[in-house]
CSV table of C-alpha atoms and ligand atoms in Angstrom, one decimal:
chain,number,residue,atom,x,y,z
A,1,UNK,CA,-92.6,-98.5,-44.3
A,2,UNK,CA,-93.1,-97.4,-47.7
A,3,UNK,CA,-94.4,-100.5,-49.4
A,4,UNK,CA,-97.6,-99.1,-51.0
A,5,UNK,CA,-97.2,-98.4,-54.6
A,6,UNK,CA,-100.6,-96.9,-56.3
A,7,UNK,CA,-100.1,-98.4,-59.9
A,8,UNK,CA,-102.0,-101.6,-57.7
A,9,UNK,CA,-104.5,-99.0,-57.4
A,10,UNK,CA,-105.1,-96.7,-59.9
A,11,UNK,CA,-108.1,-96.0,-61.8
A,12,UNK,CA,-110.2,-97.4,-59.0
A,13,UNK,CA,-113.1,-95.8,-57.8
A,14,UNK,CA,-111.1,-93.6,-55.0
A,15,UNK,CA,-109.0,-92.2,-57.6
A,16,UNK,CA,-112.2,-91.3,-59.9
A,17,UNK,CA,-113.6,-89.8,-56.7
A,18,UNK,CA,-110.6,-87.8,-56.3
A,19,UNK,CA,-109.7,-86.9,-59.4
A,20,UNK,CA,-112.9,-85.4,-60.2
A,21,UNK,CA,-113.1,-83.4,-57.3
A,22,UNK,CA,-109.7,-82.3,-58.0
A,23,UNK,CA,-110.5,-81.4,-61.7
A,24,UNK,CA,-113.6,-79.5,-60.7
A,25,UNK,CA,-111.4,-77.5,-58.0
A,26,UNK,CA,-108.6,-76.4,-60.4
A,27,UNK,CA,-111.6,-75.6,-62.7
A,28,UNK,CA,-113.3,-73.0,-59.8
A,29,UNK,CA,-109.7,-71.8,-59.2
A,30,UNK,CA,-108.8,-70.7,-62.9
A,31,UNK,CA,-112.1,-68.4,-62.7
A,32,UNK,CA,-109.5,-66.3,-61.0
A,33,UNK,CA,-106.7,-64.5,-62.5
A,34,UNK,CA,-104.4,-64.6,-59.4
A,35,UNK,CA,-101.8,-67.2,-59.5
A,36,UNK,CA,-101.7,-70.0,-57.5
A,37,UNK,CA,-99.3,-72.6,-55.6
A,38,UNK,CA,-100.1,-76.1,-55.9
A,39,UNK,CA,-98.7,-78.3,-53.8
A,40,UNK,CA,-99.2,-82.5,-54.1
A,41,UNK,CA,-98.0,-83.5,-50.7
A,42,UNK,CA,-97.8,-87.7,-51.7
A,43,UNK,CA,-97.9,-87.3,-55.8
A,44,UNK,CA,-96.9,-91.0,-56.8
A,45,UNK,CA,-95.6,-91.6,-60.0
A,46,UNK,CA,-97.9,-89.1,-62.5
A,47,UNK,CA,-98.9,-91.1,-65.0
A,48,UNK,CA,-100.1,-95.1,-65.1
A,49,UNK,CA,-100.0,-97.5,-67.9
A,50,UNK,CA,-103.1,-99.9,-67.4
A,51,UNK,CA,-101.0,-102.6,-69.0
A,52,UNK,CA,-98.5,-102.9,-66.5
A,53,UNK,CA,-97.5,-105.8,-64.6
A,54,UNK,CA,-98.8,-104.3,-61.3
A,55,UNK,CA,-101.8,-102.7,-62.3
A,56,UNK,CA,-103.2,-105.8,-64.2
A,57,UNK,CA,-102.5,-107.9,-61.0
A,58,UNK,CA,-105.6,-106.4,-59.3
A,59,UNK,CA,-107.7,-104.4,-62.1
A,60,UNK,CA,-109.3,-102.1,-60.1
A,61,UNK,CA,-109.3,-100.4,-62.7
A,62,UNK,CA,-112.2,-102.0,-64.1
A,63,UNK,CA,-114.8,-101.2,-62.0
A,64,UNK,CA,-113.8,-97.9,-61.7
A,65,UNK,CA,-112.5,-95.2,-64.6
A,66,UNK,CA,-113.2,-98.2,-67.0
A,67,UNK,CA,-117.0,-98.7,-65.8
A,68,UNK,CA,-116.9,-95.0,-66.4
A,69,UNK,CA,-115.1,-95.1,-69.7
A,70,UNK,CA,-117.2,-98.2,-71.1
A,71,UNK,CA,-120.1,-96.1,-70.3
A,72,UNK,CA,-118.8,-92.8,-71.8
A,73,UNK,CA,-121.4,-92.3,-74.9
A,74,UNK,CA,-124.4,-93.3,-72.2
A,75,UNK,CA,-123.2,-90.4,-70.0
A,76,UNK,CA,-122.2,-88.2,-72.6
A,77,UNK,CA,-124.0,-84.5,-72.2
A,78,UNK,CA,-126.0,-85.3,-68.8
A,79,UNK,CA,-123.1,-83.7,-66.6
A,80,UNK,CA,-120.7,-80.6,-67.7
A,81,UNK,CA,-118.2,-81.5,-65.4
A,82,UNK,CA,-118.2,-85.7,-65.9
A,83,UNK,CA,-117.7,-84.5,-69.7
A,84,UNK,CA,-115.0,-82.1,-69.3
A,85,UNK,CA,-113.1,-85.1,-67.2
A,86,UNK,CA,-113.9,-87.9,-69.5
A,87,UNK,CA,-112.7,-85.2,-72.5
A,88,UNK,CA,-109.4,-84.4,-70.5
A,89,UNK,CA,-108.9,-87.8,-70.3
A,90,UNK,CA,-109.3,-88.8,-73.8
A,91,UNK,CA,-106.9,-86.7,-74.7
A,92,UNK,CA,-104.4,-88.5,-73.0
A,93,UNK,CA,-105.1,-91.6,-74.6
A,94,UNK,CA,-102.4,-92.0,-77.5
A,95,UNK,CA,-103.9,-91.1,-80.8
A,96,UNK,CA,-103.9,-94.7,-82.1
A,97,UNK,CA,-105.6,-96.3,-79.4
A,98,UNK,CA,-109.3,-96.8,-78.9
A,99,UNK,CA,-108.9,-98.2,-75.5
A,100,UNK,CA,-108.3,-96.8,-72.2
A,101,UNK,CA,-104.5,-97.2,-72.1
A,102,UNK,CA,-103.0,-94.8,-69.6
A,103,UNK,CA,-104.4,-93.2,-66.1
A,104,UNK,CA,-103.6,-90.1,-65.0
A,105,UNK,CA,-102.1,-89.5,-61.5
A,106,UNK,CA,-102.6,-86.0,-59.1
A,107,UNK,CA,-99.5,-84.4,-60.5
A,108,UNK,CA,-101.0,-84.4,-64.0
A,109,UNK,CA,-104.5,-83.8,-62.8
A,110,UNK,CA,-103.0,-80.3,-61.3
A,111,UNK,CA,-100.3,-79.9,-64.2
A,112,UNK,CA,-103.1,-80.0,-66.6
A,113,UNK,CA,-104.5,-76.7,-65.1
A,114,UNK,CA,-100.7,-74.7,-64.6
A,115,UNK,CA,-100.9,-71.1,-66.1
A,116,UNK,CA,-97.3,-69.2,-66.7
A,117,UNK,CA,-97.9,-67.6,-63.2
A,118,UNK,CA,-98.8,-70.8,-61.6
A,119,UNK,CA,-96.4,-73.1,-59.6
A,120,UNK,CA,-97.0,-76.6,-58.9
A,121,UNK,CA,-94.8,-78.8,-55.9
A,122,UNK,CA,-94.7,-82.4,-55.9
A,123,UNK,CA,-93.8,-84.4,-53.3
A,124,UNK,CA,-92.8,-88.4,-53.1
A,125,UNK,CA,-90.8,-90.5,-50.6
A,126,UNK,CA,-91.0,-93.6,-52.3
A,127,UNK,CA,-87.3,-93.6,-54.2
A,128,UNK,CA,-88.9,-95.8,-57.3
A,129,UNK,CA,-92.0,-93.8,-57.3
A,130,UNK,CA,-89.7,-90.7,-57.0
A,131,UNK,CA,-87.6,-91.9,-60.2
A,132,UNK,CA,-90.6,-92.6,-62.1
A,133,UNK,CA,-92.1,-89.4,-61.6
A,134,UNK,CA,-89.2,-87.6,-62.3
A,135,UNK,CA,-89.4,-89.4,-65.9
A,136,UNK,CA,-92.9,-88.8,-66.5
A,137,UNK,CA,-94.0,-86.0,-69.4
A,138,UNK,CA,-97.0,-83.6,-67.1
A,139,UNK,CA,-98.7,-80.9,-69.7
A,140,UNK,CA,-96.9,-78.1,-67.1
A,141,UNK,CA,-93.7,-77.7,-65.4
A,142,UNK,CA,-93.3,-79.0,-62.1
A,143,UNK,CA,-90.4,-79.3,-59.0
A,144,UNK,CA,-90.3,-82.7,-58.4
A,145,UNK,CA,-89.1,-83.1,-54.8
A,146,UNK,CA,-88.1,-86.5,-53.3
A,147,UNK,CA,-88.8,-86.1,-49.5
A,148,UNK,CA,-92.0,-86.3,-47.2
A,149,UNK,CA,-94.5,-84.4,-47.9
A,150,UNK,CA,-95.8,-83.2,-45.1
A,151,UNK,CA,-93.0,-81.8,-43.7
A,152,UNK,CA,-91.7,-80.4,-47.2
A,153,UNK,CA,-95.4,-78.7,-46.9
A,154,UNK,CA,-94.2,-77.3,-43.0
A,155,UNK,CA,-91.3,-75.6,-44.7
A,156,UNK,CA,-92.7,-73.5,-47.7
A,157,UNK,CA,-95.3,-71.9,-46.4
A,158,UNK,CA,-96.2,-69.4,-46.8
A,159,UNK,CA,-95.6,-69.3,-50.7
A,160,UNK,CA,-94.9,-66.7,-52.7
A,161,UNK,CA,-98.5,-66.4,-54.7
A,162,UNK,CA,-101.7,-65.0,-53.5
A,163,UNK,CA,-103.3,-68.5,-53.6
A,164,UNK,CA,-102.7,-71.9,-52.2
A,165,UNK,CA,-104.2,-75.0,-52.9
A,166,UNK,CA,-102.9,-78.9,-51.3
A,167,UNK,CA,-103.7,-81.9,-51.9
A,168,UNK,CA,-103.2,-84.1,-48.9
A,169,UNK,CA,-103.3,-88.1,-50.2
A,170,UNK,CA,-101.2,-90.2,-48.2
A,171,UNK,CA,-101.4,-94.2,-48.2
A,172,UNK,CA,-102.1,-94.5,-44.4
A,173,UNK,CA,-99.5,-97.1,-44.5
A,174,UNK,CA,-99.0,-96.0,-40.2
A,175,UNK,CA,-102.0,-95.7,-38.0
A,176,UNK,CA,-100.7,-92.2,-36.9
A,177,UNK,CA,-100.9,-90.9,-40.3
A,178,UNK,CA,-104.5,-89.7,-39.7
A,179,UNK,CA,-103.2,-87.9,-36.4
A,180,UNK,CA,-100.6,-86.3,-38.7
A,181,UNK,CA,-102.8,-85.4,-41.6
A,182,UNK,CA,-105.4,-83.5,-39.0
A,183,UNK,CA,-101.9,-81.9,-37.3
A,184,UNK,CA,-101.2,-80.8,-41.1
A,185,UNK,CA,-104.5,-79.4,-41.8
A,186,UNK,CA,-104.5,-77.2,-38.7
A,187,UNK,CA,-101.2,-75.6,-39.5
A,188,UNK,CA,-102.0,-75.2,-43.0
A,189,UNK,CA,-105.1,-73.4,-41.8
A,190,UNK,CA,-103.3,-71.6,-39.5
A,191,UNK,CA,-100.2,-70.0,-41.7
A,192,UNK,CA,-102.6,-69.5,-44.4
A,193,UNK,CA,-106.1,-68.8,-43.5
A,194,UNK,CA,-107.3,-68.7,-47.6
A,195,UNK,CA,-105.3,-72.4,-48.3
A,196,UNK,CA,-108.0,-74.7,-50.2
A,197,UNK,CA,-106.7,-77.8,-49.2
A,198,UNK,CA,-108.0,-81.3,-50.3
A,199,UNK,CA,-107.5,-84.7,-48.1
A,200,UNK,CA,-108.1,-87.8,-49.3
A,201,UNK,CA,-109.0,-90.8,-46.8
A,202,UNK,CA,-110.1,-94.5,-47.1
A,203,UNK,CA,-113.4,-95.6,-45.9
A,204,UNK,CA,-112.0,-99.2,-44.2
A,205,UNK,CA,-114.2,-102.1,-41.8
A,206,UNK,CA,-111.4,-100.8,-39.3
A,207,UNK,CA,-113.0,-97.3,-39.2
A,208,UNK,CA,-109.4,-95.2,-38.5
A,209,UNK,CA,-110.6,-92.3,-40.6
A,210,UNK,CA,-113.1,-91.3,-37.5
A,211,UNK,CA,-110.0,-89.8,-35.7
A,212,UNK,CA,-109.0,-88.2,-38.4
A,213,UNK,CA,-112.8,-85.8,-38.9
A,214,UNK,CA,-112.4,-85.8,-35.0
A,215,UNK,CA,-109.7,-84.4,-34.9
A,216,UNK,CA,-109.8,-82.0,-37.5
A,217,UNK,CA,-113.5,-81.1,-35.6
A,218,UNK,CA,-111.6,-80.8,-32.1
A,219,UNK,CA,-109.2,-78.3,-34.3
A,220,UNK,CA,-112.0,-76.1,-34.7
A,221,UNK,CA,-110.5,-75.1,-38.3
A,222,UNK,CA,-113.2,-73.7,-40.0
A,223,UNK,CA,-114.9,-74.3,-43.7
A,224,UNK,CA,-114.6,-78.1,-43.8
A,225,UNK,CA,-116.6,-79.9,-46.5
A,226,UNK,CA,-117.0,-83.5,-46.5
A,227,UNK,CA,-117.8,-85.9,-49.6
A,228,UNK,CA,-117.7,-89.4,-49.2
A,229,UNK,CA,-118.3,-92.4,-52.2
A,230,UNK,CA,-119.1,-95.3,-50.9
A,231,UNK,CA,-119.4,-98.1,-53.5
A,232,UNK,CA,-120.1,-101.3,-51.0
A,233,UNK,CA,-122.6,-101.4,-47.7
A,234,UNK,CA,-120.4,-101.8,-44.5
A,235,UNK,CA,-121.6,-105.1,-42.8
A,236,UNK,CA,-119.8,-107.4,-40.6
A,237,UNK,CA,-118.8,-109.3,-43.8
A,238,UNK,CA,-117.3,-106.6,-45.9
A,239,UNK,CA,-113.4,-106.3,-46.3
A,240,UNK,CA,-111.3,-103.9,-47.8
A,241,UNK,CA,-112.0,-100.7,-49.1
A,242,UNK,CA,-115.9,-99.9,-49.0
A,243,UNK,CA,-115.4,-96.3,-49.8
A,244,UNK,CA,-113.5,-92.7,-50.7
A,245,UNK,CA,-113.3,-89.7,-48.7
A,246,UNK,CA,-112.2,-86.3,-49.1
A,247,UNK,CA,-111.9,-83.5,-46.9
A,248,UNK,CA,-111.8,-80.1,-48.2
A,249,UNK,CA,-110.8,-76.7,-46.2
A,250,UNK,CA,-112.4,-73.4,-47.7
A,251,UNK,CA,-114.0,-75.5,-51.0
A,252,UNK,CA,-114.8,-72.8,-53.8
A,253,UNK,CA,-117.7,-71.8,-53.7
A,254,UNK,CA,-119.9,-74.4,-56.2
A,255,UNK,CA,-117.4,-77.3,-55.7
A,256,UNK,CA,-119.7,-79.2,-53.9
A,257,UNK,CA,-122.9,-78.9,-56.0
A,258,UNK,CA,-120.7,-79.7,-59.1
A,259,UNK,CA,-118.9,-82.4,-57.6
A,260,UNK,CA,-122.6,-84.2,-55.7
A,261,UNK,CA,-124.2,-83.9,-59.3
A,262,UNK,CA,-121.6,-85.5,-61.1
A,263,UNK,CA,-121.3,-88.1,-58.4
A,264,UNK,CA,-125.1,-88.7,-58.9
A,265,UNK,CA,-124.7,-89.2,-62.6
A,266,UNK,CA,-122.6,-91.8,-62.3
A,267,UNK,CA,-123.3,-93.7,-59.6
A,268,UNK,CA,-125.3,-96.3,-61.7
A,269,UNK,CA,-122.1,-97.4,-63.1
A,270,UNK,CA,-120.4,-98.5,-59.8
A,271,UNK,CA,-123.3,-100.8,-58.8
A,272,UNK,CA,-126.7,-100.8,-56.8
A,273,UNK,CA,-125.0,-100.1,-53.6
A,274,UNK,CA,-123.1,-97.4,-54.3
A,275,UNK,CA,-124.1,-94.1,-53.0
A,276,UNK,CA,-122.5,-90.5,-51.6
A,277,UNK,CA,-122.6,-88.1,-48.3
A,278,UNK,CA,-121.1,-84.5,-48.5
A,279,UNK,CA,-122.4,-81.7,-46.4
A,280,UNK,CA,-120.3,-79.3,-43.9
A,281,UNK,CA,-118.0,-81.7,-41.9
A,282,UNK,CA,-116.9,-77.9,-40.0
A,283,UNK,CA,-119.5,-75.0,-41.0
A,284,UNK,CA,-118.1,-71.7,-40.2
B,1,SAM,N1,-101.7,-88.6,-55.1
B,1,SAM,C1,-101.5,-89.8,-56.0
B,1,SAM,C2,-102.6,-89.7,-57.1
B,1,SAM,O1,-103.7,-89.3,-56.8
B,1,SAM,O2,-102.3,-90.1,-58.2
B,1,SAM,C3,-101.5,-91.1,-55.3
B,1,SAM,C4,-100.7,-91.1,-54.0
B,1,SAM,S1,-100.6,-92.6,-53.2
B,1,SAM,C5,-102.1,-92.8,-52.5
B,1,SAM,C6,-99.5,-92.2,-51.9
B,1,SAM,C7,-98.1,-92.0,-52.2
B,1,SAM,O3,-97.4,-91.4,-51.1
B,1,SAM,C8,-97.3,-93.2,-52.6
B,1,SAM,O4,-96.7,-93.0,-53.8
B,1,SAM,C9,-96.2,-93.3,-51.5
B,1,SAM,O5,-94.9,-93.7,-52.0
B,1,SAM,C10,-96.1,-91.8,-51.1
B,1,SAM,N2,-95.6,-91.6,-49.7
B,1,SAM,C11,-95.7,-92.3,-48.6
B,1,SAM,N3,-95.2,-91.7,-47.5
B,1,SAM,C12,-94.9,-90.4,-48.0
B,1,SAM,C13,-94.4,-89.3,-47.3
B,1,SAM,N4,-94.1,-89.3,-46.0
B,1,SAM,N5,-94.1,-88.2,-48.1
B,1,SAM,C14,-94.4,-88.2,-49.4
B,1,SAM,N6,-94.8,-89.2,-50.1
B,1,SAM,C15,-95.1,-90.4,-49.4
């Protein structure tokens, strides 16, 4: 099917909740000297321009990194990790802007943390989206593979380091994809017990990702943690996205503390209904 693009998305409030939980992971994972494999499963293109045609059409940007942005001297030194983001992604910006200009994407959010002895795979279908990523400059060397994901993941493991870390983050374009993403998770857990591995999923009216924690439950894989951002109340007059997901196998330990206290910092800025869950989705 194929006809999701993210640039209509990014920098909304799923990507902040993402990308921060992604920042804080590579963070826990660099307190280790062992290398590690990352592996981006549905990168996208790396790296947004705000002022693009698609992007502009929808803004979601607005109420989401740029709430955060707009707000970035309010917030400044109440959260370590909210400041190390916001920090990261100021130095993106180009040097003679004062605005929020370009959004990073996954592959840069894990290219940004690549030692020598790391490895990062990257993974899009999408031929345009492929082409742009291919031309895009990440702060680390990446193999940029155009194929799907989740069977590219099926075929390298195990890897080659003594760590693993995946994020899963499809656009659950296909009702099965939840099915498939569980199916993923469980194999993943099975070749490599140790894998930290990272789903996204969309909170919708339609409630799909249900079978996805179900299923991942009915697994029985072990070590599941759950955070979910929800920035609307679900009522039988909401539509769209309400909310952001993540599932995490084996979380470092801390991830979730750092993650729920950055969350709390700056919920304010995504409105009065806005509010999180995390907890043990699977405990050991
Ligand atoms: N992970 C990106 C980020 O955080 O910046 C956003 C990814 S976007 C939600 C999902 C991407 O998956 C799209 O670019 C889409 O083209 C791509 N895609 C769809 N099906 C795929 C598949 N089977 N394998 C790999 N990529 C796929």
């Amino acid at each position: 099917m194929l006809a999701y693009q993210h640039a209509y998305h990014a920098g909304n409030f799923a990507d902040v909740h993402k990308h921060l939980a992604l920042f804080s992971l590579t963070r826990h994972l660099l307190r280790k000297k062992s290398s590690v494999t990352y592996i981006d499963t549905h990168a996208g293109r790396g790296l947004y321009r705000l002022a693009e045609p698609e992007t502009q059409k929808l803004k979601e940007y607005e109420s989401g990194v740029g709430a955060l942005w707009a707000g970035r001297q309010a917030l400044s030194g109440r959260n370590e990790l909210l400041d190390a983001w916001l920090a990261a992604l100021q130095r993106l910006q180009p040097a003679s802007m004062k605005t929020l200009s370009h959004y990073p994407g996954s592959p840069w959010w894990l290219a940004q943390a690549l030692r020598s002895h790391d490895r990062l795979s990257l993974f899009e279908l999408h031929p345009g989206e492929h082409g742009c990523l291919e031309g895009q400059p990440l702060p680390g060397e990446a193999r940029r593979i155009h194929g799907d994901g989740l069977a590219g993941l099926q075929r390298v493991l195990p890897v080659a380091t003594p760590r693993l870390c995946v994020l899963v983050d499809p656009s659950y374009e296909r009702k099965a994809e939840y099915l498939e993403v569980a199916e993923s998770l469980r194999f993943v857990a099975r070749k490599v017990r140790h894998a930290v591995v990272m789903v996204w999923y969309p909170l919708l009216p339609a409630g799909r990702h249900a079978a996805l924690l179900e299923a991942v439950r009915k697994a029985d894989i072990r070590k599941v943690w759950r955070s979910e951002f929800e920035v609307r109340g679900l009522d039988s007059a909401t539509h769209g996205m309400y909310g952001s997901g993540l599932l995490v196998l084996n979380p470092p330990w801390g991830l979730g503390d750092e993650l729920e206290s950055a969350l709390d910092c700056l919920m304010p800025r995504f409105g009065p209904q806005a509010r999180q869950r995390a907890g043990w989705w699977v405990a050991e």
